[in-house]
């Protein structure tokens, strides 16, 4: 199960972006976007930047199953 919905948001009709396009918008590499979409860990600052870009609360995007 993915730990986030970044890929879903990126490919949604509202945004319809490639990994490369989203990476450029966020100032990161395409590999970083791929890593995030596979559920890899990221810095809080990048998570907040992603949430702001998509106009969402970070909790709507990133699932923290292991947080008490």
Tab-separated table of C-alpha atoms in Angstrom:
chain	number	residue	atom	x	y	z
A	1	UNK	CA	0.000	0.000	0.000
A	2	UNK	CA	1.409	3.426	-0.924
A	3	UNK	CA	2.210	5.761	1.934
A	4	UNK	CA	0.951	8.796	0.025
A	5	UNK	CA	-1.262	9.924	-2.850
A	6	UNK	CA	1.301	12.057	-4.692
A	7	UNK	CA	1.062	9.952	-7.864
A	8	UNK	CA	-2.740	10.102	-7.786
A	9	UNK	CA	-2.691	13.894	-7.399
A	10	UNK	CA	0.002	14.349	-10.035
A	11	UNK	CA	-1.966	12.322	-12.583
A	12	UNK	CA	-5.388	13.749	-11.659
A	13	UNK	CA	-7.288	15.714	-14.329
A	14	UNK	CA	-6.728	18.898	-12.329
A	15	UNK	CA	-2.921	18.654	-12.592
A	16	UNK	CA	-2.047	15.978	-15.205
A	17	UNK	CA	1.722	16.240	-14.722
A	18	UNK	CA	4.592	13.923	-15.542
A	19	UNK	CA	7.122	13.156	-12.820
A	20	UNK	CA	9.540	15.450	-14.633
A	21	UNK	CA	7.046	18.328	-14.722
A	22	UNK	CA	6.211	18.018	-11.026
A	23	UNK	CA	9.892	17.791	-10.168
A	24	UNK	CA	10.560	21.024	-12.060
A	25	UNK	CA	7.662	22.765	-10.279
A	26	UNK	CA	9.030	21.706	-6.878
A	27	UNK	CA	12.709	22.250	-7.661
A	28	UNK	CA	13.715	18.608	-7.161
A	29	UNK	CA	14.843	15.765	-9.421
A	30	UNK	CA	12.528	13.334	-11.193
A	31	UNK	CA	14.166	10.598	-9.146
A	32	UNK	CA	13.025	12.334	-5.964
A	33	UNK	CA	9.427	12.301	-7.198
A	34	UNK	CA	9.732	8.600	-8.087
A	35	UNK	CA	11.155	7.903	-4.601
A	36	UNK	CA	8.234	9.730	-2.948
A	37	UNK	CA	5.660	7.907	-5.071
A	38	UNK	CA	7.170	4.556	-4.041
A	39	UNK	CA	6.583	5.538	-0.407
A	40	UNK	CA	10.112	6.630	0.423
A	41	UNK	CA	10.777	8.942	3.314
A	42	UNK	CA	11.217	12.644	2.620
A	43	UNK	CA	12.098	15.780	4.533
A	44	UNK	CA	9.246	17.590	6.242
A	45	UNK	CA	10.006	20.748	4.267
A	46	UNK	CA	9.487	18.928	0.961
A	47	UNK	CA	6.291	17.316	2.238
A	48	UNK	CA	4.949	20.749	3.134
A	49	UNK	CA	5.983	22.113	-0.259
A	50	UNK	CA	4.117	19.273	-1.995
A	51	UNK	CA	1.022	19.871	0.123
A	52	UNK	CA	1.089	23.587	-0.664
A	53	UNK	CA	1.534	22.926	-4.391
A	54	UNK	CA	-1.515	20.648	-4.474
A	55	UNK	CA	-3.520	22.893	-2.121
A	56	UNK	CA	-3.998	20.171	0.482
A	57	UNK	CA	-3.290	19.583	4.139
A	58	UNK	CA	-0.210	17.308	4.398
A	59	UNK	CA	-2.310	14.776	6.347
A	60	UNK	CA	-4.520	14.371	3.280
A	61	UNK	CA	-1.495	13.386	1.171
A	62	UNK	CA	0.872	11.499	3.453
A	63	UNK	CA	-0.314	8.498	5.472
A	64	UNK	CA	1.502	7.983	8.729
A	65	UNK	CA	0.443	4.458	9.661
A	66	UNK	CA	3.195	4.027	12.218
A	67	UNK	CA	2.540	7.248	14.167
A	68	UNK	CA	0.806	6.875	17.518
